[in-house]
mmCIF file of C-alpha atoms in Angstrom:
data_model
loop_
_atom_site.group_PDB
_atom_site.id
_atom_site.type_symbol
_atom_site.label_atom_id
_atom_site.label_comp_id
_atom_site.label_asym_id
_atom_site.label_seq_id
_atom_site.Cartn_x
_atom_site.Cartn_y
_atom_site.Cartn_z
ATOM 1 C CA UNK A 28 58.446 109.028 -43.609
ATOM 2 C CA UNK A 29 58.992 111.027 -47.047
ATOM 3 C CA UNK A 30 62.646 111.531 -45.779
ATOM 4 C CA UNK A 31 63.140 107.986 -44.922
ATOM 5 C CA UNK A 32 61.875 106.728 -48.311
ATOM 6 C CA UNK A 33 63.874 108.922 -49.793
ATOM 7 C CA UNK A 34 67.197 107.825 -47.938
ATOM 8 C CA UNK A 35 65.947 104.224 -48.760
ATOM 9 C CA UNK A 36 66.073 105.368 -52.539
ATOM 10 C CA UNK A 37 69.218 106.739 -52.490
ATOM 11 C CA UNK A 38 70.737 103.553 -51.126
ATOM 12 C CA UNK A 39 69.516 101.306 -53.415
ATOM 13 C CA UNK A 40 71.050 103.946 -56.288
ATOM 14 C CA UNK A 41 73.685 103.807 -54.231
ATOM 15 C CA UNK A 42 74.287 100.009 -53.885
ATOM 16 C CA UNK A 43 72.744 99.509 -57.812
ATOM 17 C CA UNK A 44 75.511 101.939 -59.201
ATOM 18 C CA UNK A 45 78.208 100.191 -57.240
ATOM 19 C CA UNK A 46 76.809 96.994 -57.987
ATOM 20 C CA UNK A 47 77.155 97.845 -61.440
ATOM 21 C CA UNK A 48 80.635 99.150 -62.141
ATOM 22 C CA UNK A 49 81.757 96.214 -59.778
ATOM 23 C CA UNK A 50 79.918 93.763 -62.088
ATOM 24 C CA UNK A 51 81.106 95.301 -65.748
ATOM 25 C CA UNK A 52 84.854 95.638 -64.513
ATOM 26 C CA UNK A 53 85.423 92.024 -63.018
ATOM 27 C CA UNK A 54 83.414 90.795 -66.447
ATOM 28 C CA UNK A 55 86.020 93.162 -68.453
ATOM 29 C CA UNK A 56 89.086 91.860 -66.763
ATOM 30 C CA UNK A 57 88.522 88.599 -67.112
ATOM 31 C CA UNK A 58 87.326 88.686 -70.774
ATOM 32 C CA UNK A 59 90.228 90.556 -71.436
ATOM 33 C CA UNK A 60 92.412 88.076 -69.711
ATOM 34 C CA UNK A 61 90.836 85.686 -72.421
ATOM 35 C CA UNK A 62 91.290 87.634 -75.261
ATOM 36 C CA UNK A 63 94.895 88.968 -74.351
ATOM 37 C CA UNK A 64 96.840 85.978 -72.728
ATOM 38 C CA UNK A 65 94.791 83.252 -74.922
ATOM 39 C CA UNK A 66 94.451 84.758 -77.937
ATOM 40 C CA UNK A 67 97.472 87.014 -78.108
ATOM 41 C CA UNK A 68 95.487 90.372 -78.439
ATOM 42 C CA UNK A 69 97.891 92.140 -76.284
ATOM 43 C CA UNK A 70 97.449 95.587 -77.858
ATOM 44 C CA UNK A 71 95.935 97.198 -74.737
ATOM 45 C CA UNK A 72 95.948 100.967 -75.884
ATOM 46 C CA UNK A 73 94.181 100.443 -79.289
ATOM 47 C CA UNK A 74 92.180 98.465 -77.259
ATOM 48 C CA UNK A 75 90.890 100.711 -74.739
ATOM 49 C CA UNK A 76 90.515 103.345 -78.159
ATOM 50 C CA UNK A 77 88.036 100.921 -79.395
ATOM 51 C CA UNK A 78 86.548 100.676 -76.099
ATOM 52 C CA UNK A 79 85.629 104.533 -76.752
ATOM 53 C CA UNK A 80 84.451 104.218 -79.944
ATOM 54 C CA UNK A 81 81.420 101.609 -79.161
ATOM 55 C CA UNK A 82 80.761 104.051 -76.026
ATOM 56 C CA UNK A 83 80.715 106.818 -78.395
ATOM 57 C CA UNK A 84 78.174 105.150 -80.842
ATOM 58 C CA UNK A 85 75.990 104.930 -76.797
ATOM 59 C CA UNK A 86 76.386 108.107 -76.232
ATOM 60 C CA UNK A 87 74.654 108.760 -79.691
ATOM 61 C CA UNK A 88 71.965 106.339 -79.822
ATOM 62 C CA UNK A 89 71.151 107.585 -76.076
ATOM 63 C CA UNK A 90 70.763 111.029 -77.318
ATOM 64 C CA UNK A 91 68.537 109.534 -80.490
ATOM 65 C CA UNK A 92 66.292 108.391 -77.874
ATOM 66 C CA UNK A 93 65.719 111.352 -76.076
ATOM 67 C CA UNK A 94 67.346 109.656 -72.771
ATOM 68 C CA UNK A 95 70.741 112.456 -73.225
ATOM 69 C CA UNK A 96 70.134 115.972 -73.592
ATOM 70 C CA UNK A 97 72.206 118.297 -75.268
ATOM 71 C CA UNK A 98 74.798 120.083 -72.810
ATOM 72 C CA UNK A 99 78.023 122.369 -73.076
ATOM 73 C CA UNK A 100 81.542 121.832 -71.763
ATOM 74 C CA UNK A 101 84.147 124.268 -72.743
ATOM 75 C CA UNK A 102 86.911 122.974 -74.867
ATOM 76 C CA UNK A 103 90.201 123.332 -72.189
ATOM 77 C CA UNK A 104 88.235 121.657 -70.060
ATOM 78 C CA UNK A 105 87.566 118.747 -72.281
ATOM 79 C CA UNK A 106 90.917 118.908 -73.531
ATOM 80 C CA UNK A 107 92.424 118.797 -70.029
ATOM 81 C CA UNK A 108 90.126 115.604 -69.106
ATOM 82 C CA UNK A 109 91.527 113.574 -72.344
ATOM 83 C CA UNK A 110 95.074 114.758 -71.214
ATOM 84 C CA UNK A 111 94.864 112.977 -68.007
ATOM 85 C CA UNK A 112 92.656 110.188 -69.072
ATOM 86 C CA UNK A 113 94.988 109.382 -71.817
ATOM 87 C CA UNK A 114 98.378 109.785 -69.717
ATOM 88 C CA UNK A 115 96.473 107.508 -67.203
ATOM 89 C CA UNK A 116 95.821 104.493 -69.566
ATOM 90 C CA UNK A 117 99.287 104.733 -71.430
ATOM 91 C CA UNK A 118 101.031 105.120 -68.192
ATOM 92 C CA UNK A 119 99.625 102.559 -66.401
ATOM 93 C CA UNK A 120 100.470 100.338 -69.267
ATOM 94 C CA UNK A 121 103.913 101.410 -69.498
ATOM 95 C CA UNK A 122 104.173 101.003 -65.798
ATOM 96 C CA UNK A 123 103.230 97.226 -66.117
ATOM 97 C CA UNK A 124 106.128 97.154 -68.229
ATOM 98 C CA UNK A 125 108.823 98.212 -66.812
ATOM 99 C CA UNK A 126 108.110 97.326 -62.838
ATOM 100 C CA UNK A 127 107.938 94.632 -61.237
ATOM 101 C CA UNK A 128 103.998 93.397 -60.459
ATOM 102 C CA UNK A 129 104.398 94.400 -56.727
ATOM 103 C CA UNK A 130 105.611 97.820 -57.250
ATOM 104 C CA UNK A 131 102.862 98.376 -60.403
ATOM 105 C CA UNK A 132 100.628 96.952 -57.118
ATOM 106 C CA UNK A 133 102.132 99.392 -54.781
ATOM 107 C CA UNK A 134 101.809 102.294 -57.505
ATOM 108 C CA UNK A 135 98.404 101.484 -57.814
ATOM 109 C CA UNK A 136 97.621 101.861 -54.295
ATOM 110 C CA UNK A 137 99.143 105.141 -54.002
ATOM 111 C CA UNK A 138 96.556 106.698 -55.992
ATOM 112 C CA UNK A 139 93.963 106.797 -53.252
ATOM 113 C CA UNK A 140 96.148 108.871 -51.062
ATOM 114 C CA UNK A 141 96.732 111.287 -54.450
ATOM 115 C CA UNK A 142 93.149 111.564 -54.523
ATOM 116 C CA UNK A 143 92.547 112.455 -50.927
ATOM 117 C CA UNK A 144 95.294 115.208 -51.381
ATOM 118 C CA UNK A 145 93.557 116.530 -54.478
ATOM 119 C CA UNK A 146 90.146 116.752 -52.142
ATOM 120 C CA UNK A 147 91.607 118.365 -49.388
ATOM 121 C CA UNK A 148 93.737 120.794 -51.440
ATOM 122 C CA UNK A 149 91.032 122.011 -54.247
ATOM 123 C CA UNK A 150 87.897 121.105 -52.698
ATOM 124 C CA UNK A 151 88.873 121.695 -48.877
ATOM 125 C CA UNK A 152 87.223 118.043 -47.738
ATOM 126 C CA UNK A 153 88.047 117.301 -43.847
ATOM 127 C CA UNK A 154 88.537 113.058 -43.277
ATOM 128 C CA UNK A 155 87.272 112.322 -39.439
ATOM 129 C CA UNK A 156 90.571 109.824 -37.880
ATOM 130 C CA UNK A 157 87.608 107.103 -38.636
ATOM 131 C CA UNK A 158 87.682 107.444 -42.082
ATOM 132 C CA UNK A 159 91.310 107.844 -42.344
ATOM 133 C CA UNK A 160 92.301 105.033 -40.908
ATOM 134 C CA UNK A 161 89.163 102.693 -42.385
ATOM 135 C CA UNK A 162 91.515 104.081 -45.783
ATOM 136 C CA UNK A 163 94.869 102.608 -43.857
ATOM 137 C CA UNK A 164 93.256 99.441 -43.374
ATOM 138 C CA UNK A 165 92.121 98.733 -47.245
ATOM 139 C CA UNK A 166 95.979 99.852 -48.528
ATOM 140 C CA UNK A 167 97.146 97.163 -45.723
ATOM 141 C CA UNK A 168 94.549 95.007 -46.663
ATOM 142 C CA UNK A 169 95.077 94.948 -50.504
ATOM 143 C CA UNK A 170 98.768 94.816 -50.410
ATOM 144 C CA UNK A 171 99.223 92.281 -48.165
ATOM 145 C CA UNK A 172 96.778 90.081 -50.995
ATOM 146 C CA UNK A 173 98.954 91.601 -53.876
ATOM 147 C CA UNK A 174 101.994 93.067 -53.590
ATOM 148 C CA UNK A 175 104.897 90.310 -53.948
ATOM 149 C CA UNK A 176 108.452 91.229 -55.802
ATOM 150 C CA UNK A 177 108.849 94.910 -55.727
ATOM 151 C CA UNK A 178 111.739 95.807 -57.917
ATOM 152 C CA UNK A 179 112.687 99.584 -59.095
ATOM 153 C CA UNK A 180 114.167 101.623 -61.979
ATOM 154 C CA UNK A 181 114.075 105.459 -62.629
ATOM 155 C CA UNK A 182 112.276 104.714 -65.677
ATOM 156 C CA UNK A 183 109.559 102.565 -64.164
ATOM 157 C CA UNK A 184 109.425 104.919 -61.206
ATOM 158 C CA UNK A 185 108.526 107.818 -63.735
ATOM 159 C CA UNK A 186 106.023 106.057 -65.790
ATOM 160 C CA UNK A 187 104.715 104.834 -62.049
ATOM 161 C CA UNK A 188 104.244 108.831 -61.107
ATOM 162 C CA UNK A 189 102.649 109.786 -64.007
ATOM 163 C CA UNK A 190 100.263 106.971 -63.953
ATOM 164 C CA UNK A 191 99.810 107.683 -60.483
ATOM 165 C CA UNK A 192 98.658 111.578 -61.006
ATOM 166 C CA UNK A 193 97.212 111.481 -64.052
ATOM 167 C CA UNK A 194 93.990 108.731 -63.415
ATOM 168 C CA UNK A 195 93.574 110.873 -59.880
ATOM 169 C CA UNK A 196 93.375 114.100 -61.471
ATOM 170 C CA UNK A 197 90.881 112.285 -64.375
ATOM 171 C CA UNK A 198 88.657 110.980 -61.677
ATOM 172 C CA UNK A 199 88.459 113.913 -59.672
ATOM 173 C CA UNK A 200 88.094 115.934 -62.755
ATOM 174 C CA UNK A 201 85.397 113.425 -63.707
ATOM 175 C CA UNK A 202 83.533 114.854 -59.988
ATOM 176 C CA UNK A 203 84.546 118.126 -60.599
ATOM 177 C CA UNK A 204 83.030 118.812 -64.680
ATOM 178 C CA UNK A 205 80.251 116.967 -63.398
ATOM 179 C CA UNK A 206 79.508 119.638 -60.279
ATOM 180 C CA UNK A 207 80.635 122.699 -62.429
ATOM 181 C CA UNK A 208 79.009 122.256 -65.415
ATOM 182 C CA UNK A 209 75.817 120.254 -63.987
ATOM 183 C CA UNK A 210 76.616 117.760 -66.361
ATOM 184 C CA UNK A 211 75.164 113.931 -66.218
ATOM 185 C CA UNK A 212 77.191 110.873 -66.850
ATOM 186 C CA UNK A 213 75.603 110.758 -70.212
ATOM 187 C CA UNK A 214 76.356 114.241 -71.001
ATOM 188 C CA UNK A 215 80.418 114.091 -69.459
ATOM 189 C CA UNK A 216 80.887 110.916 -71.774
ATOM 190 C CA UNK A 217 79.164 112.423 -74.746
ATOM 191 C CA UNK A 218 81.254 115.088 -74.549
ATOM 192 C CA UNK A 219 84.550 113.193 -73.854
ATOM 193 C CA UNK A 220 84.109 109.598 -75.706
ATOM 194 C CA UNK A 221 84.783 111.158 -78.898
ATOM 195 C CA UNK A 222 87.650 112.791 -78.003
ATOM 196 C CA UNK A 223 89.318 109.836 -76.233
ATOM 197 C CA UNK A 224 88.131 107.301 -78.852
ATOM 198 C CA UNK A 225 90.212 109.384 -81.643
ATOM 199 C CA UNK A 226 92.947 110.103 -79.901
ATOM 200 C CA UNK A 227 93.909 106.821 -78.569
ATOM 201 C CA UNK A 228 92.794 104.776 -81.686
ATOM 202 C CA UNK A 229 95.494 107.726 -83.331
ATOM 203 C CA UNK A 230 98.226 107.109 -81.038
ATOM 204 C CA UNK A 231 97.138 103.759 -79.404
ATOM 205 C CA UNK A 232 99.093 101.472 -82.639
ATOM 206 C CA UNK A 233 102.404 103.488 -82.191
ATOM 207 C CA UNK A 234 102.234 103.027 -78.218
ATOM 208 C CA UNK A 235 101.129 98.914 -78.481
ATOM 209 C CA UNK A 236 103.990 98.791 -81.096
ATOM 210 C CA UNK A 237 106.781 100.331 -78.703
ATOM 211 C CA UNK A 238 105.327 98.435 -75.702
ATOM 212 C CA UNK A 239 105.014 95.026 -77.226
ATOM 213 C CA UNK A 240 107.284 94.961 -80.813
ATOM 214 C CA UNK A 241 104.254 94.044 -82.622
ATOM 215 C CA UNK A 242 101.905 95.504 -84.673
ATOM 216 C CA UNK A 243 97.888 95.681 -84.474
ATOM 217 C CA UNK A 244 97.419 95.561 -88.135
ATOM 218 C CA UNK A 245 99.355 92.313 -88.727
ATOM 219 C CA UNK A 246 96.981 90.435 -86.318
ATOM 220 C CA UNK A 247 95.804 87.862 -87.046
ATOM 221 C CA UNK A 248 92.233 87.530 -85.920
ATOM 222 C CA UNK A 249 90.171 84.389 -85.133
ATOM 223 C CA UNK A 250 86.269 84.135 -84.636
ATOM 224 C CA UNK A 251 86.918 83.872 -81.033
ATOM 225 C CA UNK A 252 89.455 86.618 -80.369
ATOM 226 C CA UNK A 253 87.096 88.863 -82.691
ATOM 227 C CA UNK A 254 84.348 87.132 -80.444
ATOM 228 C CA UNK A 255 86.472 87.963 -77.337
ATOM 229 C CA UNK A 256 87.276 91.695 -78.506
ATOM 230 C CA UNK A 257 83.422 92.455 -79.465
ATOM 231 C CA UNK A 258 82.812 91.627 -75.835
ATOM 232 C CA UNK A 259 84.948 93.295 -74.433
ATOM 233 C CA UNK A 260 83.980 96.642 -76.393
ATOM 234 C CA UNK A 261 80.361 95.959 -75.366
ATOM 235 C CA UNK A 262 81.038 95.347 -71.825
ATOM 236 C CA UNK A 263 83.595 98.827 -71.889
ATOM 237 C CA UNK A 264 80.619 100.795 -72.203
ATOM 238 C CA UNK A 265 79.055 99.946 -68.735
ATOM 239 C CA UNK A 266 82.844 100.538 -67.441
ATOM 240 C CA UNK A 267 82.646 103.669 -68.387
ATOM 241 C CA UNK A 268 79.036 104.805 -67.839
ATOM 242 C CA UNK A 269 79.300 102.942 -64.751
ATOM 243 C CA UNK A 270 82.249 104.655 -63.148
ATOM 244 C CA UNK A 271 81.198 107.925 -64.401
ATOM 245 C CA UNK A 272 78.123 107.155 -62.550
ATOM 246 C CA UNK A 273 80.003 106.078 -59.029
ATOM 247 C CA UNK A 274 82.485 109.300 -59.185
ATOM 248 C CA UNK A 275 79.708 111.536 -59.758
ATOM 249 C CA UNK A 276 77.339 109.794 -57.208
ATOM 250 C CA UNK A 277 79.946 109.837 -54.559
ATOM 251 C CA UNK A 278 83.829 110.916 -55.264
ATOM 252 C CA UNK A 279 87.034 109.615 -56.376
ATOM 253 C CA UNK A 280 88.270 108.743 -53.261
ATOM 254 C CA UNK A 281 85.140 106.646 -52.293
ATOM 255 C CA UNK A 282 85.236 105.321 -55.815
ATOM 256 C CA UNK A 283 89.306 104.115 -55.197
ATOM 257 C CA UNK A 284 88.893 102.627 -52.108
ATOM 258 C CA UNK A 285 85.752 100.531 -52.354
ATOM 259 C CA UNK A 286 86.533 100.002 -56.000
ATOM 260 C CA UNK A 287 89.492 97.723 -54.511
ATOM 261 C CA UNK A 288 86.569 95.164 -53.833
ATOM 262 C CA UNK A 289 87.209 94.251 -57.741
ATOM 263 C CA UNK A 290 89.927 93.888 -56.797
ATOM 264 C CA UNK A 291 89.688 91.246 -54.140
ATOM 265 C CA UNK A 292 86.814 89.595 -56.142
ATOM 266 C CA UNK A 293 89.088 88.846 -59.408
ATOM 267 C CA UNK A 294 91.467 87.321 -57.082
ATOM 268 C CA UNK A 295 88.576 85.239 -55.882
ATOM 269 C CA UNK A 296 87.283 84.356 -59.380
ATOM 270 C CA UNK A 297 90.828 83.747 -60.598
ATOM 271 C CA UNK A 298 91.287 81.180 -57.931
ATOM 272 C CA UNK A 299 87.742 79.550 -58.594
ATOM 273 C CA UNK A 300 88.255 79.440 -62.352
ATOM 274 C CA UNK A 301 91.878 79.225 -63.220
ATOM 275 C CA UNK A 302 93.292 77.052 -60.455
ATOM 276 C CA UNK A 303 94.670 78.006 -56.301
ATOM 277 C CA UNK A 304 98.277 78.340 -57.499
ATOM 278 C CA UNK A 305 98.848 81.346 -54.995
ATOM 279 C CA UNK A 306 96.637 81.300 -52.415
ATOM 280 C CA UNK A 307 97.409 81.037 -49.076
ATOM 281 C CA UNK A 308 97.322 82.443 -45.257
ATOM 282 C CA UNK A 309 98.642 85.831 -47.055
ATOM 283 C CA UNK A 310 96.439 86.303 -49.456
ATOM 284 C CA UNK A 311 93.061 85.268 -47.566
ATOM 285 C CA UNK A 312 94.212 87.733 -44.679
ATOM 286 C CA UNK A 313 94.908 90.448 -46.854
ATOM 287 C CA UNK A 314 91.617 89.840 -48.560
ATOM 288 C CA UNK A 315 89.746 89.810 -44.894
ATOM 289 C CA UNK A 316 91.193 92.929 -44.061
ATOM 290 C CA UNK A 317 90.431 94.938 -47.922
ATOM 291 C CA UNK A 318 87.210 93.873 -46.543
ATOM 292 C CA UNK A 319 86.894 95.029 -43.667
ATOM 293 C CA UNK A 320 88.784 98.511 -44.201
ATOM 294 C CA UNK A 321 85.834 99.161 -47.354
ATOM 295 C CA UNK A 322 83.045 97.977 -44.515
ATOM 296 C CA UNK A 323 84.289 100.082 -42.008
ATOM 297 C CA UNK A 324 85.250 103.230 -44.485
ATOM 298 C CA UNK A 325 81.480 103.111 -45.659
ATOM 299 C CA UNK A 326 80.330 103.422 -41.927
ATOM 300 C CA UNK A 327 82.706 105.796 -40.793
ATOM 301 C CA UNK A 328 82.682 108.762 -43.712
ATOM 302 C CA UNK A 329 78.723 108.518 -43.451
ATOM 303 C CA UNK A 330 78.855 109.545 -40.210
ATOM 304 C CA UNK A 331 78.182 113.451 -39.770
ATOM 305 C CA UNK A 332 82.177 114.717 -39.645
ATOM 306 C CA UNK A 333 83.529 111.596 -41.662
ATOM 307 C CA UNK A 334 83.735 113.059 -44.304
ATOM 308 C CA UNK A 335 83.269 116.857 -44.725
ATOM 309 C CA UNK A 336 83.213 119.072 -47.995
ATOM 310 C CA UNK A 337 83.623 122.759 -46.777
ATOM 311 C CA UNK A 338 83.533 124.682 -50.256
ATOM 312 C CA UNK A 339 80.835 124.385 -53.197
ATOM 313 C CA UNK A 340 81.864 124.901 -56.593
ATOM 314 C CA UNK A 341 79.674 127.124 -58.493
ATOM 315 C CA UNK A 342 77.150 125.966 -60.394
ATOM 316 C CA UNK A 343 75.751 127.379 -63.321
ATOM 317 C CA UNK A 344 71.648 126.947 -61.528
ATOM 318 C CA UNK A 345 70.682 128.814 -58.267
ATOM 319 C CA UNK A 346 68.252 125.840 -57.662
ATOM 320 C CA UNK A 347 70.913 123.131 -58.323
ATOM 321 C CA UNK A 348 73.598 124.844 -56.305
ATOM 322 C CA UNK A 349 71.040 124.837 -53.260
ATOM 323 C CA UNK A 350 70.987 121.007 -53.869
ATOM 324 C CA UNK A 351 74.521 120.226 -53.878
ATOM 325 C CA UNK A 352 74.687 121.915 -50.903
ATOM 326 C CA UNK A 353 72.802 120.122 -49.164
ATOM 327 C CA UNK A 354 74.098 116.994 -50.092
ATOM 328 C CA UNK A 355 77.753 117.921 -49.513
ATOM 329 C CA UNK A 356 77.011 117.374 -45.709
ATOM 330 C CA UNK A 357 76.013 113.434 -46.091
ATOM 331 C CA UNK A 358 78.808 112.678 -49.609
ATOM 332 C CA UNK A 359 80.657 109.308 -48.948
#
């Protein structure tokens, strides 16, 4: 019975964490479709900088309260996460430049096999032909709802492979600090807010500036676009808490592929709210079958062999270490 609650609890954690990021990144996206294509804010870098910085000033008030506790994570390792993190937001932008929307789609999509090849080659994870296929079945699924032109250039192909790379390695290094060091989400984005906030607010004007030809300092801001942008920096911080949370909770390949039910759902709002221009047979088929690819993934790697982690990182407590152990057998 004690077992059974406990399973219970871990599901609604489970379904409340997902449930959260899902929530706080369809809210972002579409306030930041406001604030970018309405009101000409379209200086996405310095943007996600300032993002940062009001997760930064969470991070602190959290550890006023007593609700963070003070932790350690060695400086390569923190300077290797904001590497990749940073590569992974100015590449992806870059990448929406200079490709076509159905190959930045297709790029996108390639980062959940990039992840499952980072599992299986660090962390030795074995996929049951369930789960791998449940996987095939959400790529089909989303790219039939998304992918359109696909047009390519060596330069958009290179920005497209960096992109790729770089946000896997960040969200499997966002798994992996978290195991090592037995750090929290509070704790991993305490330690690398900071860090990401100042670099990209340092960089972030020269990038939006080559990107777009315009400069952040000679916008001109309205009450609503500095409405717009306040909102979006307060809903960035459960984006980032929130997928912190989800990585650590489960791992970045569970994160990628049932994450692409945000993905499905702004399509939905964007139809409800701003018109059906677009949708057709196509699109609600490839929606069905995201769907049912994220249904049947969450079945099939919770089965015993779905989805198998056969080496534990060390941690730095006995007692912890026995933990993760344990729950290695039943990770999504």
């Amino acid at each position: 019975m004690n077992s059974l609650s406990k399973s219970d609890k871990k599901r609604a954690l489970d379904f409340a964490a997902w449930s959260f990021n899902i929530s706080t990144s369809v809210g972002i996206i579409m306030v930041n479709k406001a604030l970018m294509a309405t009101h000409g804010f379209s200086f996405a870098t310095t943007l996600t900088g300032l993002h940062f910085v009001t997760t930064t000033l969470m991070t602190i008030v959290f550890r006023w309260l007593g609700l963070s506790q003070p932790s350690h994570l060695p400086l390569p390792d923190l300077a290797k996460f904001v590497i990749f993190s940073n590569l992974s937001i100015v590449g992806m932008n870059v990448s929406l430049m200079w490709n076509s929307v159905g190959f930045y789609q297709i790029a996108k999509l390639c980062m959940i096999p990039a992840s499952c090849l980072l599992e299986v080659v660090f962390d030795h994870v074995h996929y049951s032909r369930d789960t791998k296929l449940s996987i095939m079945v959400v790529l089909i699924g989303v790219a039939v709802c998304t992918v359109t032109d696909v047009s390519v250039n060596a330069k958009g192909l290179a920005a497209a492979v960096i992109a790729v790379w770089s946000t896997a390695l960040q969200q499997y290094y966002v798994h992996f600090l978290q195991r090592k060091y037995s750090l929290n989400s509070f704790n991993l984005l305490g330690h690398t807010a900071p860090a990401q906030a100042g670099s990209l607010l340092l960089v972030g004007p020269f990038v939006d500036y080559l990107l777009t030809g315009k400069r952040v300092d000679h916008f001109g801001f309205t009450s609503l676009a500095t409405f717009f942008l306040t909102l979006s920096c307060v809903i960035a911080i459960g984006v980032n808490l929130s997928q912190f949370i989800c990585i650590g909770r489960f791992s970045a390949v569970s994160f990628q592929v049932l994450g692409h039910m945000k993905t499905v759902l702004v399509l939905s709002l964007g139809f409800l709210f701003f018109g059906k221009e677009g949708l057709n047979f196509q699109v609600v088929l490839g929606m069905i079958l995201a769907v049912l690819g994220m249904i049947w993934y969450g079945n099939a790697s919770a089965k015993p062999g779905g989805k198998e982690r056969r080496s534990v990182l060390p941690v730095r407590s006995e007692k912890l270490n026995g933990a993760l152990d344990e729950k290695d057998g039943s990770e999504k």
